């Protein structure tokens, strides 16, 4: 599957520019490696930092999605990257200073401390979190896309025991569905949509059936944006994204060495608020590198319309 889908990374030049000072020492962790686009750009830059064949820094990519790890492994194979067993799947005789320049592992950023300990990584000089969906996650069988028919899954990790979106909707009360749509989708028509979903919940098995149910109560001119907000809300609930993000951000900040940098690319206001709240909690040890969020240039949005809502923020650890 890794070779079938091409993922276009967002704000690549901006990410490299912020993390460039971190390439001289330690390990940079891409905690949402996706298709490996950002890591490939950092690897190209890292090669310039290597004096006489001696490595200065290591790149580690983790992702909770096994298909993302496979895709990233294929993309980064030209750099001699190594895919390691998932956390809890055995020991790593080549850990610590013996690891190659690029390593990949299936793991959640919630468990980033465990990953670093397992690999005996002593210094983390940078962490990147791109919170957007990868292109290959929009394949019909994943259930993330309202434009293609597929099962209502929406789990990032399909090997996990999390409830799927279908299972959650079948069990949820009308008030719970309303809260999800208002809180995580900021959907103005949440009341009528939640009532409709609850009424038809036993008949909604696929993305197409969910779309059809919503289309019955939403004006056609508003349907596409409404569907995007509803699917976003359900995806966030299925994966408990904002709770996980808060845990992952705090763990990343704790792991960073002095002058280490954290870069986060958000796509919706809930993620952005979560990042700013965690930074405020750690303001005594952080310096803000981006006074305002960095948005993609017009040309990038033209080439990749999915980049439109991306915003980059970065901080540096000072203590």
PDB file of C-alpha atoms in Angstrom:
ATOM      1  CA  UNK A   1       0.000   0.000   0.000  1.00  0.00           C
ATOM      2  CA  UNK A   2       2.905   2.362   0.710  1.00  0.00           C
ATOM      3  CA  UNK A   3       3.783   2.609  -2.961  1.00  0.00           C
ATOM      4  CA  UNK A   4       0.241   3.324  -4.160  1.00  0.00           C
ATOM      5  CA  UNK A   5      -0.348   6.672  -2.533  1.00  0.00           C
ATOM      6  CA  UNK A   6       1.541   9.931  -2.758  1.00  0.00           C
ATOM      7  CA  UNK A   7       1.366  12.296   0.197  1.00  0.00           C
ATOM      8  CA  UNK A   8       2.090  15.987  -0.342  1.00  0.00           C
ATOM      9  CA  UNK A   9       3.577  17.471   2.849  1.00  0.00           C
ATOM     10  CA  UNK A  10       2.554  20.976   3.914  1.00  0.00           C
ATOM     11  CA  UNK A  11       4.832  23.943   4.744  1.00  0.00           C
ATOM     12  CA  UNK A  12       7.971  21.878   4.080  1.00  0.00           C
ATOM     13  CA  UNK A  13      10.371  24.792   3.599  1.00  0.00           C
ATOM     14  CA  UNK A  14       9.041  26.517   6.696  1.00  0.00           C
ATOM     15  CA  UNK A  15       9.460  23.351   8.799  1.00  0.00           C
ATOM     16  CA  UNK A  16      13.033  22.866   7.613  1.00  0.00           C
ATOM     17  CA  UNK A  17      13.866  26.517   8.294  1.00  0.00           C
ATOM     18  CA  UNK A  18      12.653  26.327  11.903  1.00  0.00           C
ATOM     19  CA  UNK A  19      14.326  22.972  12.627  1.00  0.00           C
ATOM     20  CA  UNK A  20      17.583  23.642  10.779  1.00  0.00           C
ATOM     21  CA  UNK A  21      19.406  24.807  13.956  1.00  0.00           C
ATOM     22  CA  UNK A  22      18.481  21.460  15.565  1.00  0.00           C
ATOM     23  CA  UNK A  23      20.278  19.379  12.913  1.00  0.00           C
ATOM     24  CA  UNK A  24      23.709  19.668  14.502  1.00  0.00           C
ATOM     25  CA  UNK A  25      23.102  17.434  17.510  1.00  0.00           C
ATOM     26  CA  UNK A  26      20.719  14.933  19.093  1.00  0.00           C
ATOM     27  CA  UNK A  27      17.560  13.525  17.527  1.00  0.00           C
ATOM     28  CA  UNK A  28      14.696  15.229  15.685  1.00  0.00           C
ATOM     29  CA  UNK A  29      11.409  13.365  16.047  1.00  0.00           C
ATOM     30  CA  UNK A  30       8.637  13.601  13.476  1.00  0.00           C
ATOM     31  CA  UNK A  31       5.835  12.442  15.751  1.00  0.00           C
ATOM     32  CA  UNK A  32       3.250  12.201  12.937  1.00  0.00           C
ATOM     33  CA  UNK A  33       5.456  10.972  10.131  1.00  0.00           C
ATOM     34  CA  UNK A  34       2.621  10.287   7.657  1.00  0.00           C
ATOM     35  CA  UNK A  35       4.106   9.642   4.231  1.00  0.00           C
ATOM     36  CA  UNK A  36       7.538  10.848   5.335  1.00  0.00           C
ATOM     37  CA  UNK A  37       7.615  14.067   3.303  1.00  0.00           C
ATOM     38  CA  UNK A  38       8.870  16.336   6.077  1.00  0.00           C
ATOM     39  CA  UNK A  39      11.421  13.753   7.194  1.00  0.00           C
ATOM     40  CA  UNK A  40      12.724  13.412   3.620  1.00  0.00           C
ATOM     41  CA  UNK A  41      13.244  17.185   3.423  1.00  0.00           C
ATOM     42  CA  UNK A  42      15.035  17.191   6.779  1.00  0.00           C
ATOM     43  CA  UNK A  43      17.214  14.278   5.633  1.00  0.00           C
ATOM     44  CA  UNK A  44      18.253  16.231   2.527  1.00  0.00           C
ATOM     45  CA  UNK A  45      19.203  19.155   4.752  1.00  0.00           C
ATOM     46  CA  UNK A  46      20.942  16.900   7.279  1.00  0.00           C
ATOM     47  CA  UNK A  47      23.253  15.531   4.593  1.00  0.00           C
ATOM     48  CA  UNK A  48      24.674  19.041   4.233  1.00  0.00           C
ATOM     49  CA  UNK A  49      25.528  19.022   7.942  1.00  0.00           C
ATOM     50  CA  UNK A  50      27.531  15.791   7.784  1.00  0.00           C
ATOM     51  CA  UNK A  51      31.274  16.600   7.850  1.00  0.00           C
ATOM     52  CA  UNK A  52      33.410  13.938   6.164  1.00  0.00           C
ATOM     53  CA  UNK A  53      30.744  11.295   6.492  1.00  0.00           C
ATOM     54  CA  UNK A  54      30.227  11.739  10.234  1.00  0.00           C
ATOM     55  CA  UNK A  55      26.612  12.017  11.375  1.00  0.00           C
ATOM     56  CA  UNK A  56      25.605  14.969  13.555  1.00  0.00           C
ATOM     57  CA  UNK A  57      21.946  14.197  14.174  1.00  0.00           C
ATOM     58  CA  UNK A  58      19.405  11.389  13.894  1.00  0.00           C
ATOM     59  CA  UNK A  59      15.875  11.537  12.509  1.00  0.00           C
ATOM     60  CA  UNK A  60      13.139   9.429  14.112  1.00  0.00           C
ATOM     61  CA  UNK A  61       9.680   9.096  12.608  1.00  0.00           C
ATOM     62  CA  UNK A  62       6.742   7.668  14.527  1.00  0.00           C
ATOM     63  CA  UNK A  63       3.079   7.283  13.627  1.00  0.00           C
ATOM     64  CA  UNK A  64       0.169   5.373  15.096  1.00  0.00           C
ATOM     65  CA  UNK A  65      -0.893   4.371  11.564  1.00  0.00           C
ATOM     66  CA  UNK A  66       0.913   1.235  10.346  1.00  0.00           C
ATOM     67  CA  UNK A  67       0.165   2.168   6.729  1.00  0.00           C
ATOM     68  CA  UNK A  68       1.843   5.542   7.252  1.00  0.00           C
ATOM     69  CA  UNK A  69       4.985   3.831   8.528  1.00  0.00           C
ATOM     70  CA  UNK A  70       5.008   1.590   5.454  1.00  0.00           C
ATOM     71  CA  UNK A  71       4.576   4.579   3.134  1.00  0.00           C
ATOM     72  CA  UNK A  72       7.290   6.565   4.911  1.00  0.00           C
ATOM     73  CA  UNK A  73       9.632   3.573   4.840  1.00  0.00           C
ATOM     74  CA  UNK A  74       9.262   3.338   1.074  1.00  0.00           C
ATOM     75  CA  UNK A  75       9.821   7.063   0.592  1.00  0.00           C
ATOM     76  CA  UNK A  76      12.869   7.184   2.860  1.00  0.00           C
ATOM     77  CA  UNK A  77      14.509   3.947   1.705  1.00  0.00           C
ATOM     78  CA  UNK A  78      17.003   5.903  -0.424  1.00  0.00           C
ATOM     79  CA  UNK A  79      18.430   7.340   2.806  1.00  0.00           C
ATOM     80  CA  UNK A  80      18.927   3.857   4.259  1.00  0.00           C
ATOM     81  CA  UNK A  81      16.223   4.235   6.874  1.00  0.00           C
ATOM     82  CA  UNK A  82      15.389   1.349   9.198  1.00  0.00           C
ATOM     83  CA  UNK A  83      11.862   0.394  10.278  1.00  0.00           C
ATOM     84  CA  UNK A  84      11.904  -0.862  13.858  1.00  0.00           C
ATOM     85  CA  UNK A  85       9.338  -3.100  15.585  1.00  0.00           C
ATOM     86  CA  UNK A  86       6.444  -1.315  17.259  1.00  0.00           C
ATOM     87  CA  UNK A  87       6.755  -0.391  20.929  1.00  0.00           C
ATOM     88  CA  UNK A  88       6.342  -3.443  23.123  1.00  0.00           C
ATOM     89  CA  UNK A  89       7.347  -5.761  20.269  1.00  0.00           C
ATOM     90  CA  UNK A  90      10.860  -6.630  21.386  1.00  0.00           C
ATOM     91  CA  UNK A  91      14.291  -5.225  22.099  1.00  0.00           C
ATOM     92  CA  UNK A  92      16.492  -3.127  19.833  1.00  0.00           C
ATOM     93  CA  UNK A  93      20.085  -4.327  19.756  1.00  0.00           C
ATOM     94  CA  UNK A  94      20.988  -1.394  17.533  1.00  0.00           C
ATOM     95  CA  UNK A  95      19.522   1.313  19.760  1.00  0.00           C
ATOM     96  CA  UNK A  96      21.269   4.331  21.236  1.00  0.00           C
ATOM     97  CA  UNK A  97      24.250   5.706  19.323  1.00  0.00           C
ATOM     98  CA  UNK A  98      24.271   2.689  16.969  1.00  0.00           C
ATOM     99  CA  UNK A  99      20.976   3.579  15.301  1.00  0.00           C
ATOM    100  CA  UNK A 100      21.111   4.612  11.617  1.00  0.00           C
ATOM    101  CA  UNK A 101      20.502   8.172  10.475  1.00  0.00           C
ATOM    102  CA  UNK A 102      16.758   7.615   9.984  1.00  0.00           C
ATOM    103  CA  UNK A 103      14.590   5.198  11.928  1.00  0.00           C
ATOM    104  CA  UNK A 104      10.827   4.637  11.849  1.00  0.00           C
ATOM    105  CA  UNK A 105       8.521   3.024  14.391  1.00  0.00           C
ATOM    106  CA  UNK A 106       4.783   2.491  14.761  1.00  0.00           C
ATOM    107  CA  UNK A 107       3.916   4.371  17.939  1.00  0.00           C
ATOM    108  CA  UNK A 108       1.688   7.191  19.159  1.00  0.00           C
ATOM    109  CA  UNK A 109       3.126  10.511  20.260  1.00  0.00           C
ATOM    110  CA  UNK A 110       1.225   9.891  23.487  1.00  0.00           C
ATOM    111  CA  UNK A 111       3.947   7.311  24.172  1.00  0.00           C
ATOM    112  CA  UNK A 112       6.871   9.395  22.930  1.00  0.00           C
ATOM    113  CA  UNK A 113       8.643   9.060  26.291  1.00  0.00           C
ATOM    114  CA  UNK A 114       8.481   5.282  26.038  1.00  0.00           C
ATOM    115  CA  UNK A 115       9.889   5.382  22.498  1.00  0.00           C
ATOM    116  CA  UNK A 116      12.818   7.572  23.491  1.00  0.00           C
ATOM    117  CA  UNK A 117      13.581   5.382  26.506  1.00  0.00           C
ATOM    118  CA  UNK A 118      13.321   2.174  24.476  1.00  0.00           C
ATOM    119  CA  UNK A 119      15.746   3.479  21.862  1.00  0.00           C
ATOM    120  CA  UNK A 120      18.072   4.945  24.521  1.00  0.00           C
ATOM    121  CA  UNK A 121      17.998   8.364  22.877  1.00  0.00           C
ATOM    122  CA  UNK A 122      19.753  10.831  25.155  1.00  0.00           C
ATOM    123  CA  UNK A 123      19.062  14.195  23.501  1.00  0.00           C
ATOM    124  CA  UNK A 124      15.943  15.318  21.641  1.00  0.00           C
ATOM    125  CA  UNK A 125      16.748  18.501  19.724  1.00  0.00           C
ATOM    126  CA  UNK A 126      13.464  18.892  17.855  1.00  0.00           C
ATOM    127  CA  UNK A 127       9.908  17.571  17.595  1.00  0.00           C
ATOM    128  CA  UNK A 128       7.494  18.024  14.694  1.00  0.00           C
ATOM    129  CA  UNK A 129       3.745  17.318  14.796  1.00  0.00           C
ATOM    130  CA  UNK A 130       1.763  17.723  11.571  1.00  0.00           C
ATOM    131  CA  UNK A 131      -1.812  17.119  12.703  1.00  0.00           C
ATOM    132  CA  UNK A 132      -3.400  16.833   9.257  1.00  0.00           C
ATOM    133  CA  UNK A 133      -4.630  13.695   7.525  1.00  0.00           C
ATOM    134  CA  UNK A 134      -2.251  12.095   5.041  1.00  0.00           C
ATOM    135  CA  UNK A 135      -3.541  11.698   1.497  1.00  0.00           C
ATOM    136  CA  UNK A 136      -3.580   7.912   1.668  1.00  0.00           C
ATOM    137  CA  UNK A 137      -5.742   8.042   4.799  1.00  0.00           C
ATOM    138  CA  UNK A 138      -8.519   9.429   2.599  1.00  0.00           C
ATOM    139  CA  UNK A 139      -8.837   6.108   0.769  1.00  0.00           C
ATOM    140  CA  UNK A 140     -12.436   4.800   0.894  1.00  0.00           C
ATOM    141  CA  UNK A 141     -11.711   1.857   3.192  1.00  0.00           C
ATOM    142  CA  UNK A 142     -10.535   4.180   5.979  1.00  0.00           C
ATOM    143  CA  UNK A 143     -13.864   6.012   6.298  1.00  0.00           C
ATOM    144  CA  UNK A 144     -12.400   9.519   6.667  1.00  0.00           C
ATOM    145  CA  UNK A 145     -13.757  10.922   3.392  1.00  0.00           C
ATOM    146  CA  UNK A 146     -17.350  12.019   2.857  1.00  0.00           C
ATOM    147  CA  UNK A 147     -16.722  12.074  -0.899  1.00  0.00           C
ATOM    148  CA  UNK A 148     -16.185   8.303  -1.231  1.00  0.00           C
ATOM    149  CA  UNK A 149     -18.237   5.389   0.018  1.00  0.00           C
ATOM    150  CA  UNK A 150     -16.637   3.179   2.632  1.00  0.00           C
ATOM    151  CA  UNK A 151     -17.089   1.763   6.118  1.00  0.00           C
ATOM    152  CA  UNK A 152     -17.548   4.283   8.940  1.00  0.00           C
ATOM    153  CA  UNK A 153     -14.225   3.475  10.590  1.00  0.00           C
ATOM    154  CA  UNK A 154     -12.117   6.674  11.058  1.00  0.00           C
ATOM    155  CA  UNK A 155      -9.549   5.051  13.361  1.00  0.00           C
ATOM    156  CA  UNK A 156      -5.964   6.131  12.727  1.00  0.00           C
ATOM    157  CA  UNK A 157      -4.804   2.789  14.102  1.00  0.00           C
ATOM    158  CA  UNK A 158      -7.009   0.092  12.594  1.00  0.00           C
ATOM    159  CA  UNK A 159      -5.198  -2.497  14.699  1.00  0.00           C
ATOM    160  CA  UNK A 160      -6.432  -0.864  17.913  1.00  0.00           C
ATOM    161  CA  UNK A 161      -9.476  -1.778  19.982  1.00  0.00           C
ATOM    162  CA  UNK A 162     -11.005   1.702  19.658  1.00  0.00           C
ATOM    163  CA  UNK A 163     -14.656   1.876  18.658  1.00  0.00           C
ATOM    164  CA  UNK A 164     -15.240   2.847  15.045  1.00  0.00           C
ATOM    165  CA  UNK A 165     -17.341   5.870  14.089  1.00  0.00           C
ATOM    166  CA  UNK A 166     -20.200   3.509  13.182  1.00  0.00           C
ATOM    167  CA  UNK A 167     -20.074   1.837  16.598  1.00  0.00           C
ATOM    168  CA  UNK A 168     -19.968   5.178  18.392  1.00  0.00           C
ATOM    169  CA  UNK A 169     -22.952   6.545  16.484  1.00  0.00           C
ATOM    170  CA  UNK A 170     -24.963   3.385  17.113  1.00  0.00           C
ATOM    171  CA  UNK A 171     -24.371   3.697  20.880  1.00  0.00           C
ATOM    172  CA  UNK A 172     -24.505   7.474  21.340  1.00  0.00           C
ATOM    173  CA  UNK A 173     -27.402   9.481  22.704  1.00  0.00           C
ATOM    174  CA  UNK A 174     -28.691  12.447  20.754  1.00  0.00           C
ATOM    175  CA  UNK A 175     -27.152  14.874  23.248  1.00  0.00           C
ATOM    176  CA  UNK A 176     -23.736  13.268  22.894  1.00  0.00           C
ATOM    177  CA  UNK A 177     -23.822  13.563  19.113  1.00  0.00           C
ATOM    178  CA  UNK A 178     -24.868  17.218  19.425  1.00  0.00           C
ATOM    179  CA  UNK A 179     -21.979  17.924  21.802  1.00  0.00           C
ATOM    180  CA  UNK A 180     -19.480  16.308  19.439  1.00  0.00           C
ATOM    181  CA  UNK A 181     -20.678  18.320  16.448  1.00  0.00           C
ATOM    182  CA  UNK A 182     -20.710  21.628  18.327  1.00  0.00           C
ATOM    183  CA  UNK A 183     -17.465  21.148  20.257  1.00  0.00           C
ATOM    184  CA  UNK A 184     -15.237  19.478  17.688  1.00  0.00           C
ATOM    185  CA  UNK A 185     -16.861  20.564  14.433  1.00  0.00           C
ATOM    186  CA  UNK A 186     -18.236  23.969  15.481  1.00  0.00           C
ATOM    187  CA  UNK A 187     -21.233  23.038  13.339  1.00  0.00           C
ATOM    188  CA  UNK A 188     -24.056  25.682  13.359  1.00  0.00           C
ATOM    189  CA  UNK A 189     -26.679  23.082  12.395  1.00  0.00           C
ATOM    190  CA  UNK A 190     -25.574  20.584  15.044  1.00  0.00           C
ATOM    191  CA  UNK A 191     -29.019  20.322  16.642  1.00  0.00           C
ATOM    192  CA  UNK A 192     -30.933  19.250  13.552  1.00  0.00           C
ATOM    193  CA  UNK A 193     -28.095  17.018  12.329  1.00  0.00           C
ATOM    194  CA  UNK A 194     -27.714  15.224  15.660  1.00  0.00           C
ATOM    195  CA  UNK A 195     -31.459  14.635  15.800  1.00  0.00           C
ATOM    196  CA  UNK A 196     -31.398  13.170  12.299  1.00  0.00           C
ATOM    197  CA  UNK A 197     -28.389  10.928  12.977  1.00  0.00           C
ATOM    198  CA  UNK A 198     -29.925   9.676  16.208  1.00  0.00           C
ATOM    199  CA  UNK A 199     -33.213   8.911  14.477  1.00  0.00           C
ATOM    200  CA  UNK A 200     -31.452   6.900  11.735  1.00  0.00           C
ATOM    201  CA  UNK A 201     -28.502   5.613  13.773  1.00  0.00           C
ATOM    202  CA  UNK A 202     -29.381   1.914  13.353  1.00  0.00           C
ATOM    203  CA  UNK A 203     -29.447   2.322   9.570  1.00  0.00           C
ATOM    204  CA  UNK A 204     -26.182   4.251   9.172  1.00  0.00           C
ATOM    205  CA  UNK A 205     -23.449   1.754   8.306  1.00  0.00           C
ATOM    206  CA  UNK A 206     -21.294   3.556   5.734  1.00  0.00           C
ATOM    207  CA  UNK A 207     -19.964   6.998   4.858  1.00  0.00           C
ATOM    208  CA  UNK A 208     -22.495   7.218   2.014  1.00  0.00           C
ATOM    209  CA  UNK A 209     -25.430   6.499   4.333  1.00  0.00           C
ATOM    210  CA  UNK A 210     -24.222   9.131   6.794  1.00  0.00           C
ATOM    211  CA  UNK A 211     -23.903  11.678   3.978  1.00  0.00           C
ATOM    212  CA  UNK A 212     -27.414  10.849   2.747  1.00  0.00           C
ATOM    213  CA  UNK A 213     -28.858  11.234   6.248  1.00  0.00           C
ATOM    214  CA  UNK A 214     -27.265  14.664   6.675  1.00  0.00           C
ATOM    215  CA  UNK A 215     -28.262  15.779   3.174  1.00  0.00           C
ATOM    216  CA  UNK A 216     -31.915  15.356   4.138  1.00  0.00           C
ATOM    217  CA  UNK A 217     -31.740  18.166   6.730  1.00  0.00           C
ATOM    218  CA  UNK A 218     -29.049  20.522   5.374  1.00  0.00           C
ATOM    219  CA  UNK A 219     -29.498  22.957   2.445  1.00  0.00           C
ATOM    220  CA  UNK A 220     -27.564  21.860  -0.622  1.00  0.00           C
ATOM    221  CA  UNK A 221     -25.550  25.085  -0.756  1.00  0.00           C
ATOM    222  CA  UNK A 222     -24.179  24.385   2.759  1.00  0.00           C
ATOM    223  CA  UNK A 223     -23.809  20.628   2.484  1.00  0.00           C
ATOM    224  CA  UNK A 224     -20.127  20.254   1.585  1.00  0.00           C
ATOM    225  CA  UNK A 225     -18.802  22.450   4.391  1.00  0.00           C
ATOM    226  CA  UNK A 226     -21.237  20.875   6.836  1.00  0.00           C
ATOM    227  CA  UNK A 227     -20.080  17.370   5.890  1.00  0.00           C
ATOM    228  CA  UNK A 228     -16.452  18.411   6.362  1.00  0.00           C
ATOM    229  CA  UNK A 229     -17.227  19.664   9.876  1.00  0.00           C
ATOM    230  CA  UNK A 230     -19.269  16.579  10.828  1.00  0.00           C
ATOM    231  CA  UNK A 231     -16.616  14.142   9.603  1.00  0.00           C
ATOM    232  CA  UNK A 232     -13.915  16.163  11.372  1.00  0.00           C
ATOM    233  CA  UNK A 233     -15.846  16.040  14.631  1.00  0.00           C
ATOM    234  CA  UNK A 234     -16.415  12.292  14.435  1.00  0.00           C
ATOM    235  CA  UNK A 235     -12.756  11.650  13.568  1.00  0.00           C
ATOM    236  CA  UNK A 236     -11.636  13.659  16.601  1.00  0.00           C
ATOM    237  CA  UNK A 237     -13.994  11.727  18.887  1.00  0.00           C
ATOM    238  CA  UNK A 238     -13.055   8.309  17.492  1.00  0.00           C
ATOM    239  CA  UNK A 239      -9.342   8.924  18.061  1.00  0.00           C
ATOM    240  CA  UNK A 240      -9.686  11.104  21.185  1.00  0.00           C
ATOM    241  CA  UNK A 241      -7.411  13.494  19.341  1.00  0.00           C
ATOM    242  CA  UNK A 242      -7.393  16.582  21.546  1.00  0.00           C
ATOM    243  CA  UNK A 243      -6.761  14.641  24.761  1.00  0.00           C
ATOM    244  CA  UNK A 244      -3.951  12.741  23.037  1.00  0.00           C
ATOM    245  CA  UNK A 245      -2.533  15.962  21.599  1.00  0.00           C
ATOM    246  CA  UNK A 246      -2.342  17.579  25.025  1.00  0.00           C
ATOM    247  CA  UNK A 247      -0.493  14.558  26.441  1.00  0.00           C
ATOM    248  CA  UNK A 248       1.845  14.417  23.439  1.00  0.00           C
ATOM    249  CA  UNK A 249       2.676  18.128  23.520  1.00  0.00           C
ATOM    250  CA  UNK A 250       3.547  18.038  27.205  1.00  0.00           C
ATOM    251  CA  UNK A 251       5.711  14.963  26.734  1.00  0.00           C
ATOM    252  CA  UNK A 252       7.525  16.548  23.781  1.00  0.00           C
ATOM    253  CA  UNK A 253       8.288  19.723  25.736  1.00  0.00           C
ATOM    254  CA  UNK A 254       9.672  17.707  28.635  1.00  0.00           C
ATOM    255  CA  UNK A 255      11.924  15.690  26.314  1.00  0.00           C
ATOM    256  CA  UNK A 256      13.456  18.663  24.498  1.00  0.00           C
ATOM    257  CA  UNK A 257      17.013  19.626  25.348  1.00  0.00           C
ATOM    258  CA  UNK A 258      17.805  23.333  25.955  1.00  0.00           C
ATOM    259  CA  UNK A 259      17.434  25.185  22.624  1.00  0.00           C
ATOM    260  CA  UNK A 260      15.382  22.262  21.327  1.00  0.00           C
ATOM    261  CA  UNK A 261      12.401  23.232  19.181  1.00  0.00           C
ATOM    262  CA  UNK A 262       8.785  22.086  18.902  1.00  0.00           C
ATOM    263  CA  UNK A 263       6.957  22.695  15.606  1.00  0.00           C
ATOM    264  CA  UNK A 264       3.224  22.021  15.296  1.00  0.00           C
ATOM    265  CA  UNK A 265       1.048  22.314  12.187  1.00  0.00           C
ATOM    266  CA  UNK A 266      -2.654  22.654  13.061  1.00  0.00           C
ATOM    267  CA  UNK A 267      -5.649  22.506  10.756  1.00  0.00           C
ATOM    268  CA  UNK A 268      -8.575  23.374  13.005  1.00  0.00           C
ATOM    269  CA  UNK A 269      -9.195  25.706  15.908  1.00  0.00           C
ATOM    270  CA  UNK A 270      -9.421  23.006  18.581  1.00  0.00           C
ATOM    271  CA  UNK A 271      -5.865  21.855  17.839  1.00  0.00           C
ATOM    272  CA  UNK A 272      -4.626  25.444  17.789  1.00  0.00           C
ATOM    273  CA  UNK A 273      -6.262  26.239  21.141  1.00  0.00           C
ATOM    274  CA  UNK A 274      -4.803  23.080  22.653  1.00  0.00           C
ATOM    275  CA  UNK A 275      -1.289  23.998  21.518  1.00  0.00           C
ATOM    276  CA  UNK A 276      -1.548  27.548  22.867  1.00  0.00           C
ATOM    277  CA  UNK A 277      -2.933  26.310  26.200  1.00  0.00           C
ATOM    278  CA  UNK A 278      -0.053  23.848  26.687  1.00  0.00           C
ATOM    279  CA  UNK A 279       2.500  26.520  25.756  1.00  0.00           C
ATOM    280  CA  UNK A 280       0.981  28.875  28.346  1.00  0.00           C
ATOM    281  CA  UNK A 281       1.348  26.155  30.981  1.00  0.00           C
ATOM    282  CA  UNK A 282       5.057  25.883  30.124  1.00  0.00           C
ATOM    283  CA  UNK A 283       5.743  29.568  29.409  1.00  0.00           C
ATOM    284  CA  UNK A 284       8.546  29.696  31.998  1.00  0.00           C
ATOM    285  CA  UNK A 285      10.666  27.300  29.953  1.00  0.00           C
ATOM    286  CA  UNK A 286       9.625  28.209  26.383  1.00  0.00           C
ATOM    287  CA  UNK A 287      10.319  31.013  23.932  1.00  0.00           C
ATOM    288  CA  UNK A 288       7.823  31.629  21.140  1.00  0.00           C
ATOM    289  CA  UNK A 289       9.434  31.563  17.688  1.00  0.00           C
ATOM    290  CA  UNK A 290       6.274  32.438  15.745  1.00  0.00           C
ATOM    291  CA  UNK A 291       4.494  35.486  17.161  1.00  0.00           C
ATOM    292  CA  UNK A 292       1.740  34.818  14.627  1.00  0.00           C
ATOM    293  CA  UNK A 293       0.933  31.512  12.910  1.00  0.00           C
ATOM    294  CA  UNK A 294       2.733  30.826   9.639  1.00  0.00           C
ATOM    295  CA  UNK A 295       0.358  30.072   6.762  1.00  0.00           C
ATOM    296  CA  UNK A 296       1.145  28.469   3.384  1.00  0.00           C
ATOM    297  CA  UNK A 297       1.966  30.773   0.496  1.00  0.00           C
ATOM    298  CA  UNK A 298      -0.664  31.292  -2.194  1.00  0.00           C
ATOM    299  CA  UNK A 299       1.300  29.151  -4.647  1.00  0.00           C
ATOM    300  CA  UNK A 300       1.427  26.208  -2.243  1.00  0.00           C
ATOM    301  CA  UNK A 301      -2.344  26.368  -1.700  1.00  0.00           C
ATOM    302  CA  UNK A 302      -2.833  26.472  -5.464  1.00  0.00           C
ATOM    303  CA  UNK A 303      -0.754  23.309  -5.864  1.00  0.00           C
ATOM    304  CA  UNK A 304      -2.222  21.610  -2.807  1.00  0.00           C
ATOM    305  CA  UNK A 305      -5.681  22.949  -1.811  1.00  0.00           C
ATOM    306  CA  UNK A 306      -5.672  20.781   1.333  1.00  0.00           C
ATOM    307  CA  UNK A 307      -2.923  23.060   2.700  1.00  0.00           C
ATOM    308  CA  UNK A 308      -5.357  25.978   2.889  1.00  0.00           C
ATOM    309  CA  UNK A 309      -6.242  25.586   6.575  1.00  0.00           C
ATOM    310  CA  UNK A 310      -2.725  24.728   7.790  1.00  0.00           C
ATOM    311  CA  UNK A 311      -1.038  27.010  10.321  1.00  0.00           C
ATOM    312  CA  UNK A 312       2.420  26.487  11.776  1.00  0.00           C
ATOM    313  CA  UNK A 313       3.511  27.488  15.276  1.00  0.00           C
ATOM    314  CA  UNK A 314       6.883  26.904  16.905  1.00  0.00           C
ATOM    315  CA  UNK A 315       8.534  27.308  20.302  1.00  0.00           C
ATOM    316  CA  UNK A 316      12.060  26.849  21.662  1.00  0.00           C
ATOM    317  CA  UNK A 317      12.965  25.452  25.046  1.00  0.00           C
ATOM    318  CA  UNK A 318      15.090  27.851  27.057  1.00  0.00           C
ATOM    319  CA  UNK A 319      15.513  25.872  30.315  1.00  0.00           C
TER     320      UNK A 319
END
